Coordinates of C-alpha atoms in Angstrom, one line a residue:
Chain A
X27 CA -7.8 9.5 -22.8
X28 CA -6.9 7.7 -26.0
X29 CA -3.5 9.5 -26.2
X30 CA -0.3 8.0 -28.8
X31 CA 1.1 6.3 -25.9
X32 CA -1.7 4.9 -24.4
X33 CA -2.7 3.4 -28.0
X34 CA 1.5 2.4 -28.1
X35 CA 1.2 0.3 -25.2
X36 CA -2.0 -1.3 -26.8
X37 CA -0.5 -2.4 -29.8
X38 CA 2.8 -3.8 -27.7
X39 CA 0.6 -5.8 -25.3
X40 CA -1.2 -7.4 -28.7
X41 CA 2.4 -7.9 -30.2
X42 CA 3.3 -9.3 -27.1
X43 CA -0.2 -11.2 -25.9
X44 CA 1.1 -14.8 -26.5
X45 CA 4.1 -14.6 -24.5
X46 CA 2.4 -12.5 -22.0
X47 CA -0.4 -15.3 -21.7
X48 CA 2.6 -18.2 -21.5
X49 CA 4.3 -16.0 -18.5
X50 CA 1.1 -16.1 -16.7
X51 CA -0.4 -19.4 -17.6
X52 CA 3.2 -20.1 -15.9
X53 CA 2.5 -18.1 -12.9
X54 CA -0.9 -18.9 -12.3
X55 CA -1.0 -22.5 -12.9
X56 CA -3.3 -22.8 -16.2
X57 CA -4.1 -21.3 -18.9
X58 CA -7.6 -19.6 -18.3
X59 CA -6.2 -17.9 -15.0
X60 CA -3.8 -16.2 -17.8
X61 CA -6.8 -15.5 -19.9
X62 CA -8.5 -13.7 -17.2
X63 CA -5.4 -12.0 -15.9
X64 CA -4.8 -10.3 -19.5
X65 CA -8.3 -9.3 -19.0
X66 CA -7.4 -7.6 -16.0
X67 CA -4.8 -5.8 -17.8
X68 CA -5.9 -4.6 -20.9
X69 CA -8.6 -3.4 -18.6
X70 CA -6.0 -1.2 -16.8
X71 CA -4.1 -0.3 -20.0
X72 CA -7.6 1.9 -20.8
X73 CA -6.8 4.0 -17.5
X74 CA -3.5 4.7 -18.8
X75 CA -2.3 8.4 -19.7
X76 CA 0.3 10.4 -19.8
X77 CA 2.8 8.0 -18.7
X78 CA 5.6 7.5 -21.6
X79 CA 7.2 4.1 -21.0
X80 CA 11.2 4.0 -22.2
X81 CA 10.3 -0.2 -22.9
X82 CA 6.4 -1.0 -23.4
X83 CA 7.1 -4.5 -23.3
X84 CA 9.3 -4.9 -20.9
X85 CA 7.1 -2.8 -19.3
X86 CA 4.4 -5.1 -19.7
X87 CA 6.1 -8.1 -18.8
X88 CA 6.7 -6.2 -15.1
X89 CA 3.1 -5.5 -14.8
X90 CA 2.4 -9.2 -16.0
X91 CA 5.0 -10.5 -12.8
X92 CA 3.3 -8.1 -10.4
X93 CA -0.3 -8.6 -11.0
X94 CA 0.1 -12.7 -10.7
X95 CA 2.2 -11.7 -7.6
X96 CA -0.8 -10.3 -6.4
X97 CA -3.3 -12.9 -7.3
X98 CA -1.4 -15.9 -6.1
X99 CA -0.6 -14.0 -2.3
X100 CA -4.3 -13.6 -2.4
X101 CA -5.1 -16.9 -3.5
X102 CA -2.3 -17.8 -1.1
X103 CA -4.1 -16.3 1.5
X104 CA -7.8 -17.8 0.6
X105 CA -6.6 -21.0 0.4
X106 CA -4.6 -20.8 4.3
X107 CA -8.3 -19.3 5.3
X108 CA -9.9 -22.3 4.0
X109 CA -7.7 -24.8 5.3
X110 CA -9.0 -24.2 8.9
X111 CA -8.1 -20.8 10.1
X112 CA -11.3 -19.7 10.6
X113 CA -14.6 -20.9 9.6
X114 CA -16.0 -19.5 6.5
X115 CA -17.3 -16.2 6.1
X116 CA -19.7 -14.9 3.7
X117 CA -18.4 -11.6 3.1
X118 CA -14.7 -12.4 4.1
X119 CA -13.5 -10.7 0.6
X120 CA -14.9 -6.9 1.5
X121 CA -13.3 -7.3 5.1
X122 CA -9.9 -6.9 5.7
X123 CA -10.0 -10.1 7.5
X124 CA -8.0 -10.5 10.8
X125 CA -7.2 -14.0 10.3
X126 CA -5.5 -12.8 6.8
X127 CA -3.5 -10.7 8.7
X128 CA -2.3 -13.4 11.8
X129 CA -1.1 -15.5 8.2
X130 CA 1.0 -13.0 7.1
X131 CA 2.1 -11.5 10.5
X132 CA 3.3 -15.1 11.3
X133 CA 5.5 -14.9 8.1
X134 CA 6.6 -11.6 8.7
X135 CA 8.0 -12.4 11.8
X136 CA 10.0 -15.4 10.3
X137 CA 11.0 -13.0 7.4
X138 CA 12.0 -10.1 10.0
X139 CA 14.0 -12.4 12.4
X140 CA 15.9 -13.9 9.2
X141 CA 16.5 -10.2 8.1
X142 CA 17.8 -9.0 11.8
X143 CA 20.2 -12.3 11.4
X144 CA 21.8 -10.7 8.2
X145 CA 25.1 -9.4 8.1
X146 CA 24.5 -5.7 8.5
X147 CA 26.0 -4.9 5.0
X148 CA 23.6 -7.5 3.1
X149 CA 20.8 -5.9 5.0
X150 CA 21.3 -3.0 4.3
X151 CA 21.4 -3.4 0.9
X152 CA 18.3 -5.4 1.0
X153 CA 16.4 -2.8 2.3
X154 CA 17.8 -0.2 0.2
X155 CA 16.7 -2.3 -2.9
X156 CA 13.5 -3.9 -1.2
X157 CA 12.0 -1.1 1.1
X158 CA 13.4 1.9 -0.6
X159 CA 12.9 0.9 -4.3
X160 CA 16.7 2.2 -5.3
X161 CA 18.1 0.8 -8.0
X162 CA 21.1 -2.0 -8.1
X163 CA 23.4 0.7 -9.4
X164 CA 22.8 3.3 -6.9
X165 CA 22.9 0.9 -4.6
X166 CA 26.4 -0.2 -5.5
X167 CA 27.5 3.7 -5.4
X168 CA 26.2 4.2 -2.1
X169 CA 28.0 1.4 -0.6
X170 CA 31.0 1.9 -2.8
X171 CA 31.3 -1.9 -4.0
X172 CA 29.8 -3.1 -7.6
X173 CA 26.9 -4.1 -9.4
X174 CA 27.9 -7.8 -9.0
X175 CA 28.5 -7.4 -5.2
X176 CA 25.0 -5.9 -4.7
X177 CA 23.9 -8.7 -6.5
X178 CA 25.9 -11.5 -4.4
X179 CA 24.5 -9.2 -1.3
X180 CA 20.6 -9.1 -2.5
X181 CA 20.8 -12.8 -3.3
X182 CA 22.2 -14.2 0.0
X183 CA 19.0 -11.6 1.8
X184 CA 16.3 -12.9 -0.1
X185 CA 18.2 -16.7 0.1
X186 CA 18.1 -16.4 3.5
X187 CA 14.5 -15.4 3.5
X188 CA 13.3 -17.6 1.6
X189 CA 15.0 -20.5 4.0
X190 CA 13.1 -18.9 7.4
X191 CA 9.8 -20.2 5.9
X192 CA 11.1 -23.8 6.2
X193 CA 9.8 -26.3 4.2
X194 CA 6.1 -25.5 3.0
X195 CA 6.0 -22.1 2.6
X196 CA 4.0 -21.2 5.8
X197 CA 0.3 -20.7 5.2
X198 CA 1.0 -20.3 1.6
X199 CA -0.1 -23.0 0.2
X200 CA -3.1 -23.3 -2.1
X201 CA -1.3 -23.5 -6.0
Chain B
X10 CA 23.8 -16.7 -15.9
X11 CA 21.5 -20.0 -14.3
X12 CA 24.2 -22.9 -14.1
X13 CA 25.5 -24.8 -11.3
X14 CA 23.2 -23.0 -8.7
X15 CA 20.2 -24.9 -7.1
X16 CA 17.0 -23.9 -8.4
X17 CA 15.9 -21.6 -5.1
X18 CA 19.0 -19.9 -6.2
X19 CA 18.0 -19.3 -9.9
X20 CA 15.0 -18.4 -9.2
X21 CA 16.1 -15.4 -7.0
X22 CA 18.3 -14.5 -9.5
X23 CA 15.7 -14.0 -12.3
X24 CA 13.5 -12.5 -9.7
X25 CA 16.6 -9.4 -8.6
X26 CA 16.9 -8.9 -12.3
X27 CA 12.7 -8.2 -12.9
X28 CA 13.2 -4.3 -12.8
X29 CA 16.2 -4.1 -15.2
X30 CA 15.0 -6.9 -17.7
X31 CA 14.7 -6.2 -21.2
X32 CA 12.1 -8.1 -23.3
X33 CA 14.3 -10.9 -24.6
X34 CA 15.1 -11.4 -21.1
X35 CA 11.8 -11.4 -20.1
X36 CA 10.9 -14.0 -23.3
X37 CA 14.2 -16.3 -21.3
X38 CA 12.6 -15.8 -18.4
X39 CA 9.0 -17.6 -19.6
X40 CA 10.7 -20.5 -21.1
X41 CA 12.9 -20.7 -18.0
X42 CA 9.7 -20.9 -15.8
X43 CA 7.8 -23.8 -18.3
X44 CA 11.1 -25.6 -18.6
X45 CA 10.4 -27.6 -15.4
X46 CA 7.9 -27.6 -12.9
X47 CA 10.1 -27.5 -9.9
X48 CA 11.0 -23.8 -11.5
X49 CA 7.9 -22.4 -11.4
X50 CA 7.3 -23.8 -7.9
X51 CA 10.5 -22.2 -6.8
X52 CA 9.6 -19.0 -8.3
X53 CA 6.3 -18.5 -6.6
X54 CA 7.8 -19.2 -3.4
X55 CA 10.6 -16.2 -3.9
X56 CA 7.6 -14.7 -5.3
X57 CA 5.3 -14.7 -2.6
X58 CA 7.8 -14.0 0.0
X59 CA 8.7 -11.0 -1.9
X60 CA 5.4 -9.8 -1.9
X61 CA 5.1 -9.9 1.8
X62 CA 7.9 -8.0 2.3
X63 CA 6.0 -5.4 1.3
X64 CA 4.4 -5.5 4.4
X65 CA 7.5 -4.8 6.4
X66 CA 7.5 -1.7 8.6
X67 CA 9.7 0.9 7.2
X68 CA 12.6 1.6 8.3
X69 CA 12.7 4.6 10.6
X70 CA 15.2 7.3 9.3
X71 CA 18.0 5.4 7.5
X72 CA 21.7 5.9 7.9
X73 CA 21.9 5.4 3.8
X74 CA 19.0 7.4 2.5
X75 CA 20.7 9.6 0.1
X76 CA 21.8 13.2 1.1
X77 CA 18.9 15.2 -0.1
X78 CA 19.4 18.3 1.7
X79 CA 15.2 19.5 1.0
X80 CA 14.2 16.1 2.9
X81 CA 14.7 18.4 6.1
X82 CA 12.5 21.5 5.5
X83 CA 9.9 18.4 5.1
X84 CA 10.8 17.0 8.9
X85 CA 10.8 20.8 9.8
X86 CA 8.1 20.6 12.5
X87 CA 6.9 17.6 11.7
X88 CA 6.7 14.8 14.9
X89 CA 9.0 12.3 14.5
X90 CA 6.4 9.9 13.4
X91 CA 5.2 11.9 11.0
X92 CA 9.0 12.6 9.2
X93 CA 9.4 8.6 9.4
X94 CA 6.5 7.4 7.8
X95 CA 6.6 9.7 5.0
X96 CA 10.7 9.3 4.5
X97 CA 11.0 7.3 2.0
X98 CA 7.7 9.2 -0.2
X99 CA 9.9 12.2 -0.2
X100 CA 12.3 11.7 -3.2
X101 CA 9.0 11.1 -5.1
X102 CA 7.3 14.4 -3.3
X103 CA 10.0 16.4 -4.2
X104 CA 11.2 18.7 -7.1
X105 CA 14.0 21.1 -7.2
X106 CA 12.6 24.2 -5.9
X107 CA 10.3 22.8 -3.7
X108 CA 9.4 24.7 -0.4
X109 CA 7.4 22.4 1.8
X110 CA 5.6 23.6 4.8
X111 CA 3.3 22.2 7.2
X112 CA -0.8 22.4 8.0
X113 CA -1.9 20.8 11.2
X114 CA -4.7 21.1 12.9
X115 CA -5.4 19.8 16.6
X116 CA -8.3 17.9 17.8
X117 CA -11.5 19.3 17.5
X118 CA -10.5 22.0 15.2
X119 CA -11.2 22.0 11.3
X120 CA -9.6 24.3 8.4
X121 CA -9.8 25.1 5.2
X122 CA -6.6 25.5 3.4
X123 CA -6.8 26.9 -0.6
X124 CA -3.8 25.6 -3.3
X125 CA -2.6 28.5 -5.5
X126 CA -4.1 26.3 -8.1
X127 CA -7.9 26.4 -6.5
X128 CA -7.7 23.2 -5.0
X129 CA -9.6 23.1 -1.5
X130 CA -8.6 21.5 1.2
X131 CA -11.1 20.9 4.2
X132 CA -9.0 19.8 6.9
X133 CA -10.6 17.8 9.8
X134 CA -9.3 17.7 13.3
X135 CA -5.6 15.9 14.7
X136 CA -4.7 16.4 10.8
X137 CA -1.6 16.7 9.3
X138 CA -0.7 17.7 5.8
X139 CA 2.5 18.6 4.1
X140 CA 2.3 21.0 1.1
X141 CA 4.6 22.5 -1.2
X142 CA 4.4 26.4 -1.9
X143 CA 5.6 26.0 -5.1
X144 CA 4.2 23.2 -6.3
X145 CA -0.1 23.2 -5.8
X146 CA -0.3 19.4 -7.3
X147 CA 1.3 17.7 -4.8
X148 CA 0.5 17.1 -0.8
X149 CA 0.7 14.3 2.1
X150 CA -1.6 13.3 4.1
X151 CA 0.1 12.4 7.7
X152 CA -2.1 11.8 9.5
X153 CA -5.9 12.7 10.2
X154 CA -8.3 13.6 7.7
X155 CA -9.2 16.2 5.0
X156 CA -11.5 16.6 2.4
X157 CA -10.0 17.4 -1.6
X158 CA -12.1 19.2 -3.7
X159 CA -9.4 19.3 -6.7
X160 CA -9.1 21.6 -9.6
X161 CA -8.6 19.3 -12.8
X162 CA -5.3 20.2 -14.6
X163 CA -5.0 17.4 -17.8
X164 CA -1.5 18.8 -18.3
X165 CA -0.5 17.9 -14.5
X166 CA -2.2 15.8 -12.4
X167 CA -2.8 16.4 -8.7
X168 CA -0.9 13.2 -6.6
X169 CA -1.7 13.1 -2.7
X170 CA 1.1 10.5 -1.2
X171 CA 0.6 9.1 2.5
X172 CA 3.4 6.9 4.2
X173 CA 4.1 4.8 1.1
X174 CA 0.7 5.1 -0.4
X175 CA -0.4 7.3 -3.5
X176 CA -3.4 8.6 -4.9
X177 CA -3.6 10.5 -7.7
X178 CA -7.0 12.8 -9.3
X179 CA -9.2 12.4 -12.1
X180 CA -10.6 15.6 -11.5
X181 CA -12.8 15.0 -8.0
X182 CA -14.2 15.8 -4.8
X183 CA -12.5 13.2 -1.9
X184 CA -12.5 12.0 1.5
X185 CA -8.8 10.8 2.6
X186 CA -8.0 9.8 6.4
X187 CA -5.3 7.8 7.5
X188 CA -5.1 5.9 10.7
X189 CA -1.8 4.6 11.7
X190 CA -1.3 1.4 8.4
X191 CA -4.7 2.1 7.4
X192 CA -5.8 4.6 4.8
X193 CA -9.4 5.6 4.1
X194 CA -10.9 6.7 0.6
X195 CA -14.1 8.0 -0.3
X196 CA -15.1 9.5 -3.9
X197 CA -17.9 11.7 -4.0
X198 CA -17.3 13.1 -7.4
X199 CA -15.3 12.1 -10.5
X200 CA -12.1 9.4 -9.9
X201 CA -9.4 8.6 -8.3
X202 CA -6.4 6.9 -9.2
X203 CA -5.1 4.5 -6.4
X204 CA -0.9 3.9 -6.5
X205 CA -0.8 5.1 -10.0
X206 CA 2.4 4.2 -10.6
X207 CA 2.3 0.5 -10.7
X208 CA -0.8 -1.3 -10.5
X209 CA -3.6 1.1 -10.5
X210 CA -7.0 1.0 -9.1
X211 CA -9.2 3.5 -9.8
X212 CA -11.9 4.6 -7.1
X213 CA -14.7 6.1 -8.9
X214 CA -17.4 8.4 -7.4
X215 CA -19.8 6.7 -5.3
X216 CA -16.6 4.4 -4.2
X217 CA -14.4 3.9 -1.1
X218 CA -11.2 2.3 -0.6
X219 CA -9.6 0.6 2.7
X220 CA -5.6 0.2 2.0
X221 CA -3.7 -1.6 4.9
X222 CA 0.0 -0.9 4.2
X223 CA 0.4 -3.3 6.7
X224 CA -1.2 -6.3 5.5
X225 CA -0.7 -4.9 1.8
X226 CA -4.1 -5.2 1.0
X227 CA -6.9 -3.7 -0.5
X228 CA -10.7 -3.8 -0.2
X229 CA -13.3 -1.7 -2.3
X230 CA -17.0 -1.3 -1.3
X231 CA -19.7 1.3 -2.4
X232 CA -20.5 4.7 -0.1
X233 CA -23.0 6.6 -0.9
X234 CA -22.1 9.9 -2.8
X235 CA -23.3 12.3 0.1
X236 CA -21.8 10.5 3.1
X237 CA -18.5 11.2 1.6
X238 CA -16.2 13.5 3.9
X239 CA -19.7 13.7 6.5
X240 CA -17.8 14.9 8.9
X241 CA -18.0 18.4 7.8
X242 CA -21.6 18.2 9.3
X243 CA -20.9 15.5 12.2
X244 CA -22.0 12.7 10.2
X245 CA -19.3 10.4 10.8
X246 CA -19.6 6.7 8.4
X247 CA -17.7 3.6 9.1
X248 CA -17.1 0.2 6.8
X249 CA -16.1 -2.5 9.1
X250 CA -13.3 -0.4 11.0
X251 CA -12.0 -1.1 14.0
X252 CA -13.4 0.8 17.6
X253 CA -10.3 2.3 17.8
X254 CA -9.6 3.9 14.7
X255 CA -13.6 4.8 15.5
X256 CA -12.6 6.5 18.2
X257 CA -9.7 8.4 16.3
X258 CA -12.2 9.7 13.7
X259 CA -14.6 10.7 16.4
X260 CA -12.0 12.7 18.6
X261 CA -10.8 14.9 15.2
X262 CA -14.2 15.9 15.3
X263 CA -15.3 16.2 19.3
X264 CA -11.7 16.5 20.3
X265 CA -12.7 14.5 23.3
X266 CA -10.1 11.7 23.8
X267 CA -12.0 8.5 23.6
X268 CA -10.5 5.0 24.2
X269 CA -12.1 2.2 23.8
X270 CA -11.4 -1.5 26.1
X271 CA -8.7 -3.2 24.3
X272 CA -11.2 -6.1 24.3
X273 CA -13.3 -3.7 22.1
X274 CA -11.0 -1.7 19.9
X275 CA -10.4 -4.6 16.7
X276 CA -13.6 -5.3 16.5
X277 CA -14.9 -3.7 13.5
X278 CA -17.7 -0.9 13.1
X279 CA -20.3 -0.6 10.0
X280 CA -22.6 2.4 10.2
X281 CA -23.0 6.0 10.6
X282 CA -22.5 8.1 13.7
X283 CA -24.0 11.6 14.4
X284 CA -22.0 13.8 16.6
X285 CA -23.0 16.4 18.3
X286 CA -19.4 17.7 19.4
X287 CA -20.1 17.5 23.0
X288 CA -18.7 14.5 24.1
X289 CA -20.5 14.5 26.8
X290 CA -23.5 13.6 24.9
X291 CA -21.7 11.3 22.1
X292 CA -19.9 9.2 24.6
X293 CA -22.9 7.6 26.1
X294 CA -24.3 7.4 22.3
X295 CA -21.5 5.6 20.5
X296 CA -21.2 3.0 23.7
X297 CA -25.1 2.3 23.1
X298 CA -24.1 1.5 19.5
X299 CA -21.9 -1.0 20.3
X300 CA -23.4 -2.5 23.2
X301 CA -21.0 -1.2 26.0
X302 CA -20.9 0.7 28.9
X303 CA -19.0 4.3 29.7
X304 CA -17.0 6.0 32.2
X305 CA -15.0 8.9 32.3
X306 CA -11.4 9.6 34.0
X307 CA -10.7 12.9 33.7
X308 CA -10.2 14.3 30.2
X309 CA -10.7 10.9 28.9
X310 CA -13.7 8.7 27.9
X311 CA -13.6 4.9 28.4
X312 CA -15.9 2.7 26.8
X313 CA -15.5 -1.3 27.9
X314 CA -17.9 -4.5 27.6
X315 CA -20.7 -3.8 30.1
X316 CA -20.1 -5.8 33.4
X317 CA -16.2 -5.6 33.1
X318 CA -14.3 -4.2 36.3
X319 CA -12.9 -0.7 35.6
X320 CA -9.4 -1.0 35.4

């Protein structure tokens, strides 16, 4: 490994480190959750190659968002287990535990049944951006309206989402 | 962009905008978050949400999935299942000039398949695998099983896509099988790279991965190096899976179509089954290893709780 852009993304995440950490400390709730999720990354910048990036930091920032995504739906998830799904379970982390999955299927049902209530336009265009990973812009030329309108269209679906979980967030609790 | 809507609202909005923000945006979007409490709150929620929804089933064939006119020589002869999971890997699995065919194999029966680049594919029964003539680095796995023994190219690395899933070689030996959302991954030699394009994990030798597109979750746990794709010699190994994908695995190999109660089929499996290939003999073997009893109706193999009525 050790190739120019692996080394370039190096030196953007040390350029970048203190905002990084502040963007996770954010996300994480403290400051040594941060510390150990920069860990985590740098750790993953090493099994980087041949992967030129058009924006290393911006770049780096997406990575930051998706990798506290991850931890706090886990964490989510341990913390719903704790609070009296299921009795504790020594090696719960190596299984893919059932009751893990009865959390998230109960949320999934809430989040399908407020995506089948959607006007079929703004679902559409939510799983276009959502499921299928297109861009805004494509998205806008496929459904021949603008940018904006997509926006108007993705904000309403994931508004709409967010209000199916009612007030506490459904099993997700555990900051 | 933020004033005058609630803070649910805001919060969506910075979240729609994470793939297209530019790192001033992204410095914004920090101070935005430690501004107030009740932001970061709000965010996580959105957050979290959106992180389940990648959990959602796919959509079966879309109405607006662009025109891409090769998408149909992959469907060619592919079940319908098949052409829907792997619809929306395609645009990824594609270049121009690509002329994908498909490998199957039905219960029972194994096959070797050779890439033009070496690679070696050992494919295990009830597999299917779609492959592009002119392009040796890239395949997907359907459904079933197969073992990659893969020729290292630094200059272009192999990438193995199933449903929405990706793995991609560090030069290696292994074991894939996929079982409806669940996708096996053994290493016997070298590494592999887990959904390299995002958040990578790499599985090293002596390493297996369990992905559940369903549940969007991952778990890693040691294998031993020489268990890894076993059932090349009917040794079949099993980490905490369910009976019924159990089953599955044991019927590529036997061909014998094995069901087991549904009071039995989540309840997971840890250890190593030898098959013979005669059912006949397995059956009664596999229901004394978990403790149930066996009948047969017909072609097919039934193995309940002992004591329960046959239904």
């Amino acid at each position: 490994m050790g190739s120019p852009t692996e080394s370039g993304l190096k030196a953007v995440f040390l350029a970048e480190r203190p905002m990084l950490a502040r963007l996770l400390a954010a996300r994480l709730g403290g400051p040594d959750d941060a510390e150990d999720a920069l860990q985590d990354m740098w750790l993953k910048l090493d099994q980087f190659v041949d992967r030129p990036v058009a924006d290393p930091a911006a770049y780096l920032f997406r990575m930051a968002a998706n990798l506290a995504a991850d931890r706090r739906l886990s964490a989510a998830r341990r913390g719903a287990r704790d609070t009296g799904w299921m009795e504790a379970q020594s090696e719960a982390d190596d299984i893919p535990d059932i009751e893990r999955t009865l959390i998230a299927r109960e949320r999934l049902r809430q989040v399908e049944a407020a995506l089948d209530a959607l006007p079929e336009r703004t679902r559409t265009a939510f799983r276009m951006f959502r499921l299928e990973g297109r861009p805004q812009r494509e998205i806008a030329g496929t459904l021949g309206i603008s940018v904006s309108g997509v926006e108007k269209l993705l904000q309403r679906a994931y508004r709409q989402i967010h209000d199916s979980g009612g007030g506490e967030g459904v099993g997700m609790a555990g900051r | 962009m933020t004033e005058g809507r609630d803070i649910v609202d805001q919060a969506i909005g910075w979240h729609l905008r994470h793939a297209e923000m530019s790192s001033a945006e992204w410095h914004d979007f920090v101070a935005w978050l430690e501004a107030d409490a009740a932001h970061a709150t709000a965010y996580d929620r959105v957050a979290l949400d959106d992180a389940l929804l990648a959990d959602l089933p796919r959509p079966a064939p879309a109405p607006f999935v662009p025109a891409r006119p090769r998408r149909l020589a992959w469907a060619v002869g592919g079940t319908a299942m098949a052409a829907g999971l792997a619809a929306l890997v395609m645009p990824l699995a594609l270049t121009p000039g690509s002329v994908a065919y498909t490998v199957r194999t039905a219960p029972g029966e194994s096959r070797t398949v050779t890439l033009a680049d070496g690679t070696r594919i050992e494919m295990n029964g009830g597999t299917t695998l779609r492959l592009d003539r002119n392009d040796p680095r890239v395949a997907s796995l359907d459904a079933g099983e197969a073992v990659f023994a893969v020729r290292h190219d630094g200059g272009k690395a192999f990438v193995l896509h199933s449903g929405a899933l990706a793995l991609q070689d560090v030069g290696t030996v292994f074991d894939v099988s996929r079982n409806g959302t669940r996708l096996d991954v053994a290493v016997a030699e070298g590494a592999v790279s887990f959904q390299p394009g995002r958040e990578a994990i790499l599985i090293k030798a002596g390493t297996a991965l369990v992905a559940r597109e369903d549940i969007h979750q991952v778990a890693l746990t040691p294998v031993p190096v020489d268990a890894v794709g076993g059932w090349r010699s009917g040794r079949l190994t099993f980490n905490a899976t369910p009976l019924g994908d159990v089953a599955e695995a044991i019927r590529r190999t036997d061909g014998a179509d094995i069901r087991f109660d549904p009071d039995l089929s989540a309840r997971p499996f840890t250890g190593m089954v030898r098959l013979t290939g005669d059912a006949a003999k397995d059956v009664p073997h596999i229901a004394a290893l978990v403790g149930a009893g066996w009948r047969r109706d017909g072609e097919r193999w039934i193995i309940s709780p002992e004591g329960k009525a046959g239904n």
